[in-house]
Amino acid sequence: MKTIALVYYSGSGATHDMAEAVAQGAKTQPDIQVIRYRISGEDIQNGRFNDPDLFASLQHADAILFGSPTYMGGPAAQFKAFADASSESWSEQGWRNKLAAGFTVGGSQGGEQDSTLNYLLILAMQHGMLWVGMDMPSGYHDKRINPMGRQLGASGHTPEGALSEADLKTASHLGQRVATLLLSQFAAEKSPVAEIA
């Protein structure tokens, strides 16, 4: 059994809907368990994210997918608080070689959502994780999936307050892709961090 953890913040509920679509996509593969961690304001005390149980459980996940709405050209402060608090996991390289991916939602089609996905990518790289992007050129001719043509991760927009069916299919595809890679021989074996001579 492989475990995929979804760690995300959702203000309006749209990022939560995207996380649910990611989970549904992942569960189309056999022997996949999905664990959801929705960050809340109560997790942040005096500006610092505090949930040691979450970080303990993330050590055992095979993949971690990060999600945040795009606010003012970047991730939400609530998600950033979680990312900042992950420094202990970083110092121990506890997430090294785990698969990682990201998803975001914005109010417009552009809205600097790439900045949020880039932030999530850099967070994963800091942890020595292996980033999984999209694997489709769709969006150019076929608008039923990945209509914005982003390859860094899944993104959606909510001009009417809800995600489109195409955005939800894109998120589902990302979840399915991560699960498929976990079940293949592609995932890196856990190996010790190389010593510097």
mmCIF file of C-alpha atoms in Angstrom:
data_model
loop_
_atom_site.group_PDB
_atom_site.id
_atom_site.type_symbol
_atom_site.label_atom_id
_atom_site.label_comp_id
_atom_site.label_asym_id
_atom_site.label_seq_id
_atom_site.Cartn_x
_atom_site.Cartn_y
_atom_site.Cartn_z
ATOM 1 C CA MET A 1 0.000 0.000 0.000
ATOM 2 C CA LYS A 2 1.386 3.403 -1.031
ATOM 3 C CA THR A 3 0.346 6.586 0.766
ATOM 4 C CA ILE A 4 -0.214 9.971 -0.847
ATOM 5 C CA ALA A 5 -0.584 12.929 1.498
ATOM 6 C CA LEU A 6 -2.378 16.064 0.359
ATOM 7 C CA VAL A 7 -1.373 19.134 2.364
ATOM 8 C CA TYR A 8 -3.299 22.240 1.395
ATOM 9 C CA TYR A 9 -4.995 25.394 2.521
ATOM 10 C CA SER A 10 -8.391 26.398 1.169
ATOM 11 C CA GLY A 11 -10.081 29.687 1.930
ATOM 12 C CA SER A 12 -13.206 29.688 -0.236
ATOM 13 C CA GLY A 13 -13.412 25.908 -0.720
ATOM 14 C CA ALA A 14 -12.186 25.795 -4.327
ATOM 15 C CA THR A 15 -8.730 24.481 -3.415
ATOM 16 C CA HIS A 16 -10.453 21.851 -1.264
ATOM 17 C CA ASP A 17 -12.524 20.814 -4.298
ATOM 18 C CA MET A 18 -9.319 20.528 -6.306
ATOM 19 C CA ALA A 19 -7.738 18.408 -3.543
ATOM 20 C CA GLU A 20 -10.768 16.091 -3.633
ATOM 21 C CA ALA A 21 -10.367 15.713 -7.417
ATOM 22 C CA VAL A 22 -6.653 14.897 -6.947
ATOM 23 C CA ALA A 23 -7.618 12.261 -4.360
ATOM 24 C CA GLN A 24 -10.234 10.721 -6.656
ATOM 25 C CA GLY A 25 -7.692 10.470 -9.452
ATOM 26 C CA ALA A 26 -5.134 8.826 -7.161
ATOM 27 C CA LYS A 27 -7.680 6.287 -5.954
ATOM 28 C CA THR A 28 -8.257 5.018 -9.502
ATOM 29 C CA GLN A 29 -5.016 3.076 -8.984
ATOM 30 C CA PRO A 30 -4.890 -0.038 -6.785
ATOM 31 C CA ASP A 31 -3.235 -0.072 -3.362
ATOM 32 C CA ILE A 32 -3.237 3.704 -2.941
ATOM 33 C CA GLN A 33 -4.201 5.369 0.321
ATOM 34 C CA VAL A 34 -4.840 9.127 0.297
ATOM 35 C CA ILE A 35 -4.546 11.192 3.457
ATOM 36 C CA ARG A 36 -5.807 14.781 3.460
ATOM 37 C CA TYR A 37 -4.469 17.568 5.694
ATOM 38 C CA ARG A 38 -6.406 20.786 5.306
ATOM 39 C CA ILE A 39 -4.473 23.570 7.018
ATOM 40 C CA SER A 40 -6.626 25.799 9.212
ATOM 41 C CA GLY A 41 -6.058 29.054 11.032
ATOM 42 C CA GLU A 42 -6.136 27.173 14.328
ATOM 43 C CA ASP A 43 -2.942 25.369 13.268
ATOM 44 C CA ILE A 44 -1.081 28.691 13.379
ATOM 45 C CA GLN A 45 -0.113 30.028 16.790
ATOM 46 C CA ASN A 46 1.650 33.372 17.091
ATOM 47 C CA GLY A 47 2.342 33.267 13.368
ATOM 48 C CA ARG A 48 3.927 29.803 13.455
ATOM 49 C CA PHE A 49 2.360 26.603 12.111
ATOM 50 C CA ASN A 50 2.278 23.993 14.864
ATOM 51 C CA ASP A 51 1.188 20.396 14.216
ATOM 52 C CA PRO A 52 3.919 17.892 15.114
ATOM 53 C CA ASP A 53 1.582 14.956 14.421
ATOM 54 C CA LEU A 54 1.239 16.107 10.814
ATOM 55 C CA PHE A 55 4.996 16.235 10.291
ATOM 56 C CA ALA A 56 5.411 12.823 11.927
ATOM 57 C CA SER A 57 2.870 11.289 9.554
ATOM 58 C CA LEU A 58 4.391 12.987 6.493
ATOM 59 C CA GLN A 59 7.623 11.106 7.226
ATOM 60 C CA HIS A 60 5.749 7.898 6.338
ATOM 61 C CA ALA A 61 4.019 9.159 3.175
ATOM 62 C CA ASP A 62 5.363 8.018 -0.196
ATOM 63 C CA ALA A 63 4.275 11.230 -1.931
ATOM 64 C CA ILE A 64 3.244 14.673 -0.730
ATOM 65 C CA LEU A 65 1.125 16.972 -2.871
ATOM 66 C CA PHE A 66 0.988 20.632 -1.920
ATOM 67 C CA GLY A 67 -1.973 22.909 -2.608
ATOM 68 C CA SER A 68 -2.767 26.548 -2.028
ATOM 69 C CA PRO A 69 -4.912 29.230 -3.566
ATOM 70 C CA THR A 70 -2.980 31.977 -5.302
ATOM 71 C CA TYR A 71 -3.319 35.183 -3.313
ATOM 72 C CA MET A 72 -1.572 38.334 -4.480
ATOM 73 C CA GLY A 73 0.745 36.399 -6.784
ATOM 74 C CA GLY A 74 1.799 33.623 -4.407
ATOM 75 C CA PRO A 75 0.667 30.990 -1.928
ATOM 76 C CA ALA A 76 -1.634 31.830 0.968
ATOM 77 C CA ALA A 77 0.036 32.893 4.209
ATOM 78 C CA GLN A 78 -1.485 29.873 5.956
ATOM 79 C CA PHE A 79 0.274 27.510 3.545
ATOM 80 C CA LYS A 80 3.502 29.501 3.793
ATOM 81 C CA ALA A 81 3.386 29.061 7.585
ATOM 82 C CA PHE A 82 3.272 25.280 7.058
ATOM 83 C CA ALA A 83 6.160 25.462 4.574
ATOM 84 C CA ASP A 84 8.267 27.520 6.979
ATOM 85 C CA ALA A 85 7.601 25.021 9.761
ATOM 86 C CA SER A 86 8.816 22.161 7.552
ATOM 87 C CA SER A 87 12.414 23.267 8.116
ATOM 88 C CA GLU A 88 13.013 20.488 10.656
ATOM 89 C CA SER A 89 12.003 17.899 8.064
ATOM 90 C CA TRP A 90 14.304 19.713 5.642
ATOM 91 C CA SER A 91 17.299 19.620 7.978
ATOM 92 C CA GLU A 92 16.873 15.863 8.372
ATOM 93 C CA GLN A 93 16.008 15.384 4.664
ATOM 94 C CA GLY A 94 13.008 13.382 5.840
ATOM 95 C CA TRP A 95 11.111 13.958 2.597
ATOM 96 C CA ARG A 96 14.065 13.173 0.335
ATOM 97 C CA ASN A 97 13.137 11.112 -2.764
ATOM 98 C CA LYS A 98 9.419 11.274 -2.032
ATOM 99 C CA LEU A 99 7.311 12.231 -5.036
ATOM 100 C CA ALA A 100 5.854 15.742 -4.928
ATOM 101 C CA ALA A 101 3.372 17.712 -6.994
ATOM 102 C CA GLY A 102 1.312 20.865 -6.630
ATOM 103 C CA PHE A 103 -2.027 22.459 -7.367
ATOM 104 C CA THR A 104 -3.452 25.943 -7.091
ATOM 105 C CA VAL A 105 -6.597 27.939 -7.749
ATOM 106 C CA GLY A 106 -7.017 31.587 -8.616
ATOM 107 C CA GLY A 107 -9.811 33.963 -9.404
ATOM 108 C CA SER A 108 -8.637 34.525 -12.977
ATOM 109 C CA GLN A 109 -7.037 32.454 -15.721
ATOM 110 C CA GLY A 110 -3.626 34.065 -15.243
ATOM 111 C CA GLY A 111 -3.414 35.631 -11.834
ATOM 112 C CA GLU A 112 0.253 34.633 -11.356
ATOM 113 C CA GLN A 113 -0.722 31.047 -10.598
ATOM 114 C CA ASP A 114 2.615 29.972 -12.069
ATOM 115 C CA SER A 115 4.283 31.859 -9.205
ATOM 116 C CA THR A 116 2.461 29.685 -6.680
ATOM 117 C CA LEU A 117 3.309 26.488 -8.564
ATOM 118 C CA ASN A 118 6.947 27.618 -8.766
ATOM 119 C CA TYR A 119 6.916 28.236 -5.016
ATOM 120 C CA LEU A 120 5.584 24.710 -4.401
ATOM 121 C CA LEU A 121 8.228 23.297 -6.766
ATOM 122 C CA ILE A 122 11.021 25.131 -4.951
ATOM 123 C CA LEU A 123 9.693 23.900 -1.598
ATOM 124 C CA ALA A 124 9.861 20.328 -2.918
ATOM 125 C CA MET A 125 13.374 20.879 -4.293
ATOM 126 C CA GLN A 126 14.512 22.216 -0.917
ATOM 127 C CA HIS A 127 13.386 18.912 0.572
ATOM 128 C CA GLY A 128 15.135 16.803 -2.084
ATOM 129 C CA MET A 129 11.830 15.559 -3.455
ATOM 130 C CA LEU A 130 11.080 14.410 -7.006
ATOM 131 C CA TRP A 131 8.619 16.764 -8.715
ATOM 132 C CA VAL A 132 5.811 15.389 -10.854
ATOM 133 C CA GLY A 133 4.376 17.850 -13.345
ATOM 134 C CA MET A 134 1.686 17.410 -15.936
ATOM 135 C CA ASP A 135 2.360 15.111 -18.879
ATOM 136 C CA MET A 136 0.019 16.487 -21.468
ATOM 137 C CA PRO A 137 0.109 19.097 -24.208
ATOM 138 C CA SER A 138 -3.665 19.372 -23.830
ATOM 139 C CA GLY A 139 -5.226 22.759 -23.564
ATOM 140 C CA TYR A 140 -4.105 23.867 -26.979
ATOM 141 C CA HIS A 141 -6.579 21.935 -29.111
ATOM 142 C CA ASP A 142 -8.593 20.099 -26.478
ATOM 143 C CA LYS A 143 -10.032 22.383 -23.788
ATOM 144 C CA ARG A 144 -11.677 19.532 -21.839
ATOM 145 C CA ILE A 145 -8.556 19.025 -19.699
ATOM 146 C CA ASN A 146 -5.672 21.307 -18.690
ATOM 147 C CA PRO A 147 -7.268 24.238 -20.555
ATOM 148 C CA MET A 148 -4.591 26.655 -19.311
ATOM 149 C CA GLY A 149 -1.828 24.415 -20.626
ATOM 150 C CA ARG A 150 0.239 24.563 -17.427
ATOM 151 C CA GLN A 151 2.852 21.833 -17.065
ATOM 152 C CA LEU A 152 4.188 22.644 -13.569
ATOM 153 C CA GLY A 153 1.071 21.338 -11.856
ATOM 154 C CA ALA A 154 -2.707 21.507 -11.814
ATOM 155 C CA SER A 155 -4.345 24.898 -11.732
ATOM 156 C CA GLY A 156 -7.831 26.214 -12.002
ATOM 157 C CA HIS A 157 -9.718 29.454 -11.829
ATOM 158 C CA THR A 158 -13.051 30.415 -10.317
ATOM 159 C CA PRO A 159 -14.560 33.405 -12.129
ATOM 160 C CA GLU A 160 -18.041 32.223 -11.111
ATOM 161 C CA GLY A 161 -16.941 30.959 -7.701
ATOM 162 C CA ALA A 162 -16.547 27.289 -8.673
ATOM 163 C CA LEU A 163 -14.016 25.261 -10.640
ATOM 164 C CA SER A 164 -14.812 24.138 -14.157
ATOM 165 C CA GLU A 165 -15.155 20.472 -15.059
ATOM 166 C CA ALA A 166 -11.930 20.792 -17.078
ATOM 167 C CA ASP A 167 -10.032 22.067 -14.022
ATOM 168 C CA LEU A 168 -11.317 19.185 -11.896
ATOM 169 C CA LYS A 169 -10.349 16.659 -14.593
ATOM 170 C CA THR A 170 -6.869 18.191 -14.691
ATOM 171 C CA ALA A 171 -6.498 17.790 -10.924
ATOM 172 C CA SER A 172 -7.781 14.225 -11.112
ATOM 173 C CA HIS A 173 -5.258 13.438 -13.833
ATOM 174 C CA LEU A 174 -2.422 14.768 -11.664
ATOM 175 C CA GLY A 175 -3.505 12.524 -8.776
ATOM 176 C CA GLN A 176 -3.710 9.520 -11.081
ATOM 177 C CA ARG A 177 -0.273 10.289 -12.532
ATOM 178 C CA VAL A 178 1.397 10.492 -9.124
ATOM 179 C CA ALA A 179 -0.261 7.235 -8.039
ATOM 180 C CA THR A 180 0.780 5.479 -11.248
ATOM 181 C CA LEU A 181 4.388 6.575 -10.791
ATOM 182 C CA LEU A 182 4.370 5.435 -7.169
ATOM 183 C CA LEU A 183 3.274 1.977 -8.232
ATOM 184 C CA SER A 184 5.912 1.754 -10.954
ATOM 185 C CA GLN A 185 9.643 1.233 -10.597
ATOM 186 C CA PHE A 186 10.147 4.939 -11.300
ATOM 187 C CA ALA A 187 10.062 6.033 -7.665
ATOM 188 C CA ALA A 188 13.562 6.354 -6.221
ATOM 189 C CA GLU A 189 14.624 3.911 -3.547
ATOM 190 C CA LYS A 190 15.370 5.346 -0.135
ATOM 191 C CA SER A 191 19.102 5.814 -0.051
ATOM 192 C CA PRO A 192 21.386 7.577 2.393
ATOM 193 C CA VAL A 193 22.338 11.182 1.747
ATOM 194 C CA ALA A 194 25.763 11.301 0.135
ATOM 195 C CA GLU A 195 28.608 12.302 2.406
ATOM 196 C CA ILE A 196 30.739 15.251 1.364
ATOM 197 C CA ALA A 197 34.425 14.295 1.368
#
